[in-house]
GROMACS .gro file of C-alpha atoms in nm:
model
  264
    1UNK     CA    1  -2.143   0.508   1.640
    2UNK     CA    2  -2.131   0.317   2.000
    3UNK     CA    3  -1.767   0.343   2.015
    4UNK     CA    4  -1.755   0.757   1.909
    5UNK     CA    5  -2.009   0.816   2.175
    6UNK     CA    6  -1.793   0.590   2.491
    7UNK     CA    7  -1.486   0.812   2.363
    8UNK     CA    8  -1.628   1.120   2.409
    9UNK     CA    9  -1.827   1.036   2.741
   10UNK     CA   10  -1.518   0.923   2.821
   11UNK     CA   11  -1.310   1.220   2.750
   12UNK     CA   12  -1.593   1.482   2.905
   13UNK     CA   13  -1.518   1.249   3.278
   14UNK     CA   14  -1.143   1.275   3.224
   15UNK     CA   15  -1.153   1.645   3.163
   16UNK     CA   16  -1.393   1.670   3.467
   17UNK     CA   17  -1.212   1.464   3.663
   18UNK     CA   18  -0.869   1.680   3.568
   19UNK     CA   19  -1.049   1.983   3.672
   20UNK     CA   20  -1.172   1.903   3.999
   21UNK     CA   21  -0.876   1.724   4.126
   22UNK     CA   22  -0.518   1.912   3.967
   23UNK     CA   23  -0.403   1.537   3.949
   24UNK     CA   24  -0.115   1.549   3.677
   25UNK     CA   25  -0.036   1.166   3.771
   26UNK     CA   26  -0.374   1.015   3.788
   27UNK     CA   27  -0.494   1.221   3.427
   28UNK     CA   28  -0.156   1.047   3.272
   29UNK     CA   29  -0.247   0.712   3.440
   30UNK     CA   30  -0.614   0.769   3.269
   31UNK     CA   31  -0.492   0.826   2.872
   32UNK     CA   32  -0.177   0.615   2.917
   33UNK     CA   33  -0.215   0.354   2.594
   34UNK     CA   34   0.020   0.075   2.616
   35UNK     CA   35   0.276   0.029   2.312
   36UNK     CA   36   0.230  -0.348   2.304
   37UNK     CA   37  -0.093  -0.384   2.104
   38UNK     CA   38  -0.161  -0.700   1.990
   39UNK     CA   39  -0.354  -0.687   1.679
   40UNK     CA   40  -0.445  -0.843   1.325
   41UNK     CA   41  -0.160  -0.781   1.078
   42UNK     CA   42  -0.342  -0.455   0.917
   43UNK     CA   43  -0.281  -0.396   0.562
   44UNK     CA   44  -0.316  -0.040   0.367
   45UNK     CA   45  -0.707   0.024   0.301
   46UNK     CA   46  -0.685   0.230   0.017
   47UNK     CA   47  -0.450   0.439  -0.188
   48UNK     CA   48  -0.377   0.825  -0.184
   49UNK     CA   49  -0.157   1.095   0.063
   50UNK     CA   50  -0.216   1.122   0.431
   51UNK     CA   51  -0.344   1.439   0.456
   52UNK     CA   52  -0.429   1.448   0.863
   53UNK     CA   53  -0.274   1.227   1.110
   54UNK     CA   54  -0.370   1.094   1.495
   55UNK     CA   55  -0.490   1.313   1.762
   56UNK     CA   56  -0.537   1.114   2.067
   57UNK     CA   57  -0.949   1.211   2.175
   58UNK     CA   58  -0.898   1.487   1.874
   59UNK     CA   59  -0.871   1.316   1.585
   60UNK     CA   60  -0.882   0.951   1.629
   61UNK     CA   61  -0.779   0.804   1.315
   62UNK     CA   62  -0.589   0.895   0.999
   63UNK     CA   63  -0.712   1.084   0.674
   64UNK     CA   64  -0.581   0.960   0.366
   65UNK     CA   65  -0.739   1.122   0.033
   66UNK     CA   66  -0.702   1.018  -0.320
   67UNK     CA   67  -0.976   1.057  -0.601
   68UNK     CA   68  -1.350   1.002  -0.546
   69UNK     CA   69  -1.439   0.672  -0.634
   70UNK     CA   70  -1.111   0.566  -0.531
   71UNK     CA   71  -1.140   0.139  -0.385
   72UNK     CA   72  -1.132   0.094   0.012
   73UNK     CA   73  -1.012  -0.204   0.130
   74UNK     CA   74  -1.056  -0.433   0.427
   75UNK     CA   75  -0.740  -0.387   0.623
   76UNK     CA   76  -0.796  -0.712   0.805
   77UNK     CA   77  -1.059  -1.000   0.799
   78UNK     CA   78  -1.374  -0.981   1.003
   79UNK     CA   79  -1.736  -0.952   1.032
   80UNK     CA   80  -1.899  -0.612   0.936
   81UNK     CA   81  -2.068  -0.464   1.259
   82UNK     CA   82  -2.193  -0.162   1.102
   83UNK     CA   83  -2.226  -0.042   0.744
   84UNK     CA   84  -2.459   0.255   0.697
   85UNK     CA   85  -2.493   0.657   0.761
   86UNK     CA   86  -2.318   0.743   1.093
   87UNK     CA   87  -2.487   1.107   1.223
   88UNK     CA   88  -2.159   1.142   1.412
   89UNK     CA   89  -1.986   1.327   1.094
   90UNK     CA   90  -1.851   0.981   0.940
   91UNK     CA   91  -2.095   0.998   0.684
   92UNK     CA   92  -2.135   0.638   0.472
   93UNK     CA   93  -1.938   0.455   0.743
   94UNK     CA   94  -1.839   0.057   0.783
   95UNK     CA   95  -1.725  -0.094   1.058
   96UNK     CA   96  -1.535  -0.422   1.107
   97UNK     CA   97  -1.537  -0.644   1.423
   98UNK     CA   98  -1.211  -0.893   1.362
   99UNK     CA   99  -1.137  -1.226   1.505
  100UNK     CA  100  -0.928  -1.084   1.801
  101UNK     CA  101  -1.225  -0.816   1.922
  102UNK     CA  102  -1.057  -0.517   1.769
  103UNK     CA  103  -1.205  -0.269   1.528
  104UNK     CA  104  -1.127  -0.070   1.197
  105UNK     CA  105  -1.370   0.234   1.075
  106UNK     CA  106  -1.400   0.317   0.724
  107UNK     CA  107  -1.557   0.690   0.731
  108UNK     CA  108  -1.707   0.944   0.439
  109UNK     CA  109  -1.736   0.671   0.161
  110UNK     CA  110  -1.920   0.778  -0.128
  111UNK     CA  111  -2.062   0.389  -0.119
  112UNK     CA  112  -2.097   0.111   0.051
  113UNK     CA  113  -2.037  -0.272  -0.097
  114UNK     CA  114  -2.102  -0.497   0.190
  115UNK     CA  115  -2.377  -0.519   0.478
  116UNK     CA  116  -2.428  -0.559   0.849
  117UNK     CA  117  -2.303  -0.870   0.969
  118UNK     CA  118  -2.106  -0.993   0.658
  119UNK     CA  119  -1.773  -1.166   0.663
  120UNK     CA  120  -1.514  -1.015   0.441
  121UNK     CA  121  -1.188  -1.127   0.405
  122UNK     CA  122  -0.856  -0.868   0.422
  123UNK     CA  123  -0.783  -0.671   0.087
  124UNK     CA  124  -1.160  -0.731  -0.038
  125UNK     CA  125  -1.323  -0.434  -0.155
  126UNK     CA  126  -1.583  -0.300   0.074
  127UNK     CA  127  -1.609   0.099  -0.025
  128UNK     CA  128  -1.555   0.358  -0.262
  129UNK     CA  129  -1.349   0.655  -0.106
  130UNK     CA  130  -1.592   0.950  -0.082
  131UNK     CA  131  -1.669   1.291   0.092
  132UNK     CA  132  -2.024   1.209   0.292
  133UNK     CA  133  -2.066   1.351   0.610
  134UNK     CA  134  -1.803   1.607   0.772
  135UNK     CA  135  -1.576   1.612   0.527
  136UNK     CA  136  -1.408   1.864   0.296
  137UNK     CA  137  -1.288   1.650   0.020
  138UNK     CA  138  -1.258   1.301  -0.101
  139UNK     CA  139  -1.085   1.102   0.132
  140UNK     CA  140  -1.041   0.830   0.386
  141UNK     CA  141  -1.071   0.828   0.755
  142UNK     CA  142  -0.951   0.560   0.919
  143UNK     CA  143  -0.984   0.456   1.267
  144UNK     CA  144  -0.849   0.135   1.463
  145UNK     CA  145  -0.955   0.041   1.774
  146UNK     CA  146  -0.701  -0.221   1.939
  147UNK     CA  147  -0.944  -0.308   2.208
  148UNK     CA  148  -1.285  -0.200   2.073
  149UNK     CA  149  -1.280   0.084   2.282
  150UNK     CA  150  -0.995   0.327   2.300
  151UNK     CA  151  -0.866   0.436   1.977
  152UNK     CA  152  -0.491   0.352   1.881
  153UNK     CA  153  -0.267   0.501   1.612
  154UNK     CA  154  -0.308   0.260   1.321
  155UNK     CA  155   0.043   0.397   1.164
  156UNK     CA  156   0.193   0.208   1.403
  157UNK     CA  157   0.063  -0.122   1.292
  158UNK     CA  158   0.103  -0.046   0.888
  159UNK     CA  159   0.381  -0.055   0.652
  160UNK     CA  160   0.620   0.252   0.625
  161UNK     CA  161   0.529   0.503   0.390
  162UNK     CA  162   0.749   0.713   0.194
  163UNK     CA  163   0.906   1.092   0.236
  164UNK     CA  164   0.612   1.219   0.070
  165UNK     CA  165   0.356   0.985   0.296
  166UNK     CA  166   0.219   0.843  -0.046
  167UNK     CA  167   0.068   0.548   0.054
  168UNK     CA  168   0.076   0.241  -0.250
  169UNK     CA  169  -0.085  -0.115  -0.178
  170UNK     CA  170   0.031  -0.354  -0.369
  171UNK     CA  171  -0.004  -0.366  -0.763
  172UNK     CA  172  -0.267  -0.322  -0.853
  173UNK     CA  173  -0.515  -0.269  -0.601
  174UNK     CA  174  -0.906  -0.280  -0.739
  175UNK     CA  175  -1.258  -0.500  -0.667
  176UNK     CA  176  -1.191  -0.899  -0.673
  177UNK     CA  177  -1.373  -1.044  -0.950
  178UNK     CA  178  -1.316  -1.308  -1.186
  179UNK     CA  179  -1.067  -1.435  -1.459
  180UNK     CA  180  -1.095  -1.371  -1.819
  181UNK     CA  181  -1.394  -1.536  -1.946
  182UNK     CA  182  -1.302  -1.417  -2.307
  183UNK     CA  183  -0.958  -1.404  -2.493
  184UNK     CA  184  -0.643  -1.282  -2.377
  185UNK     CA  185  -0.470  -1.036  -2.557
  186UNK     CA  186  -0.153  -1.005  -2.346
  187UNK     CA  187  -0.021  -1.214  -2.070
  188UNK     CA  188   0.277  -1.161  -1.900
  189UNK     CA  189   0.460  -1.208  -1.555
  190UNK     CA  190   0.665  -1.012  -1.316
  191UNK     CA  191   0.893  -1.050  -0.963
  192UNK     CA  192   0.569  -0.979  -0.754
  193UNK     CA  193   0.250  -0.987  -1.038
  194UNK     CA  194   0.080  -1.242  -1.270
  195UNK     CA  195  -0.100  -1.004  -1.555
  196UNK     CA  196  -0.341  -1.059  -1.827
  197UNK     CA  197  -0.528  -0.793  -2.106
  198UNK     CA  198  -0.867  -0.999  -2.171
  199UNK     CA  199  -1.120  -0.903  -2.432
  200UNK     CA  200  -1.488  -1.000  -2.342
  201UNK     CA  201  -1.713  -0.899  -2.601
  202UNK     CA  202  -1.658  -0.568  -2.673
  203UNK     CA  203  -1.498  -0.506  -2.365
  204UNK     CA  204  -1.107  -0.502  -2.256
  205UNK     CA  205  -0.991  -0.594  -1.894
  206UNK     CA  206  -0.699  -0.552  -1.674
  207UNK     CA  207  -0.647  -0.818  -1.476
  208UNK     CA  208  -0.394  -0.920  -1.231
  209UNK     CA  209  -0.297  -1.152  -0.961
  210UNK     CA  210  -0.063  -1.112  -0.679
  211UNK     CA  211   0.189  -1.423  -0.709
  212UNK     CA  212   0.135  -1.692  -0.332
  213UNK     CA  213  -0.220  -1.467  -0.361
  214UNK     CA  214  -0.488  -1.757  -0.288
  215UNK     CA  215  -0.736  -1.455  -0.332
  216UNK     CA  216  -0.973  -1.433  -0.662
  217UNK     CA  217  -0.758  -1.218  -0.984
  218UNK     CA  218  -0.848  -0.910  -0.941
  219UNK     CA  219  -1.043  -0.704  -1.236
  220UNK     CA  220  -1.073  -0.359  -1.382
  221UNK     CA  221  -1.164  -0.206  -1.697
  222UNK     CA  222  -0.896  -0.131  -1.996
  223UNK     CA  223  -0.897   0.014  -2.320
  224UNK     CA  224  -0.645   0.021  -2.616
  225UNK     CA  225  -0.459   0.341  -2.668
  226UNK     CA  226  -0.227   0.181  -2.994
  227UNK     CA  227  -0.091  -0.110  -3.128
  228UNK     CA  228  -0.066  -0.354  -2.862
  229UNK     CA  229  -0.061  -0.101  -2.571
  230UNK     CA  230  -0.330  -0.077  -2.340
  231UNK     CA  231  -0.450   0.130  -2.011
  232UNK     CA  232  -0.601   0.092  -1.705
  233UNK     CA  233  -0.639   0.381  -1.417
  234UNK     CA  234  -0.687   0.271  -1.057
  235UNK     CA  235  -0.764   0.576  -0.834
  236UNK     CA  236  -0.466   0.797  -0.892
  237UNK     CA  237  -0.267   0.497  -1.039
  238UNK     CA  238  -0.227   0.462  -1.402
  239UNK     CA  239  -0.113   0.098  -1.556
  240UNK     CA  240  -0.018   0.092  -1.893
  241UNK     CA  241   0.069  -0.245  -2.065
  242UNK     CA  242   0.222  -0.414  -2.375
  243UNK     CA  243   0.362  -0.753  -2.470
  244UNK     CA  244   0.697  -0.672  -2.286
  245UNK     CA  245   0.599  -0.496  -2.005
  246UNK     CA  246   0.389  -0.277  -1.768
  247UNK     CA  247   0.453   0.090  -1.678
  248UNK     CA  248   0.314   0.180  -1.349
  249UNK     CA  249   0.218   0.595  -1.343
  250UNK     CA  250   0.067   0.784  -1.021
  251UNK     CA  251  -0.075   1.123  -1.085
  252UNK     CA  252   0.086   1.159  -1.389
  253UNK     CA  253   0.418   1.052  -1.298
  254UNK     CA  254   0.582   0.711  -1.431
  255UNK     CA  255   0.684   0.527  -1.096
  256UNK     CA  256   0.840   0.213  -1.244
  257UNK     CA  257   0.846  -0.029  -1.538
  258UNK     CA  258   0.844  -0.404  -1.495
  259UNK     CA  259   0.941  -0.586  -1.709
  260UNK     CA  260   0.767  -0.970  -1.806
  261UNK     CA  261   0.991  -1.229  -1.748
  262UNK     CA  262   0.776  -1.426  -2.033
  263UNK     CA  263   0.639  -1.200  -2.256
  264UNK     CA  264   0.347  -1.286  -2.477
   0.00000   0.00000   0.00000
């Protein structure tokens, strides 16, 4: 990756540079980043628990793991300027160019969903959270790039997490794709959500839509687990649904229960 191989040109001068001269002031005038970044309005790119945070010229981005397979989102809209194997330890990497010149990098995916030089739009699926490359485990690393050069903390930019630095997008996260082409079985709506249980065929869906969203529904496979109760897992995320409402469970744990404000 170009912007990998600037950094650490850039950090083998500075350290020279520090070496030769015993220059406290000028080697704090040379990694100084300023505070006020201006930058798209980055959303969460996946789900999961940050599990290794910033090091400036160390490690420049954040690690957030969850489940293999797990969706990866665009954090902000742009035009993919890379999206292939990076031999710098990334692994499947993507890399998106957005309308203000910055840069977000999507590392270790186990796959890849869009190509070099596509537009995507923020929250579209482009990934599926992986371990490729130098990695461990199954996770996300995340880089942002404020300038397209110099590597900034992207916590900064994103919403708070909680105690437990769980991260959770909005309900429910999953690939864009269309609305029920077959027959609903439930339908109900919440504060935040429009939801639907669709039957095609032989198949069940969960399918929901952000309300103000102008975005497609979003789409993911259910299954009935009793009378009028159904389930659909997201990553670590579990939704399960019935004519009054929809219980939202990570890792095993029930989070909340909304209730429909119409039930079907």
């Amino acid at each position: 990756m170009l912007i990998r191989k600037v950094n650490i040109f850039i950090y083998g001068l500075i350290t020279l540079f520090t070496i030769l001269s015993f220059n406290t002031s000028a080697w704090s005038q040379l990694v100084a980043v300023s505070s006020n970044v201006t930058s798209p309005q980055l959303i969460w790119p996946t789900q999961g628990s940050i599990s290794q945070g910033f090091r400036k010229y160390q490690h420049e981005g954040i690690d957030i793991a969850g489940p293999s397979g797990t969706p990866i989102f665009a954090a902000a809209s742009g035009v993919v300027v890379k999206a292939g194997w990076d031999h710098w330890g990334l692994g499947n990497a993507i890399e998106i160019k957005h309308f203000d010149q910055s840069v977000t990098v999507y590392g270790h995916n186990r796959s890849l969903l869009v190509t070099l030089g596509q537009n995507v739009h923020q929250g579209e699926m482009i990934a599926e959270m992986g371990s490729t490359g130098n990695s461990s485990g199954p996770h996300l690393h995340f880089e942002f790039y404020p300038h397209g050069r110099v590597a900034a903390d992207p916590m900064a930019l994103l919403a708070s997490v909680t105690t437990e630095q769980q991260v959770s997008p909005s309900l429910p996260p999953a690939r864009q794709l269309t609305e029920c082409s077959g027959m609903t079985v439930i339908k109900g709506e919440t504060s935040s959500n429009l939801i639907k249980i669709c039957q095609e065929n032989a198949d069940l869906f969960y399918i929901g839509q952000l309300k103000g969203n102008s975005t497609k529904p979003i789409k993911i496979p259910a299954w009935n687990i009793g009378k009028d109760k159904y389930r659909a897992d997201n990553g670590s995320f579990t939704y399960l649904v019935n004519p009054e409402s929809v219980e939202v469970w990570r890792n095993g744990v029930q989070i909340r229960t909304d209730i429909f404000a119409a039930a079907n």
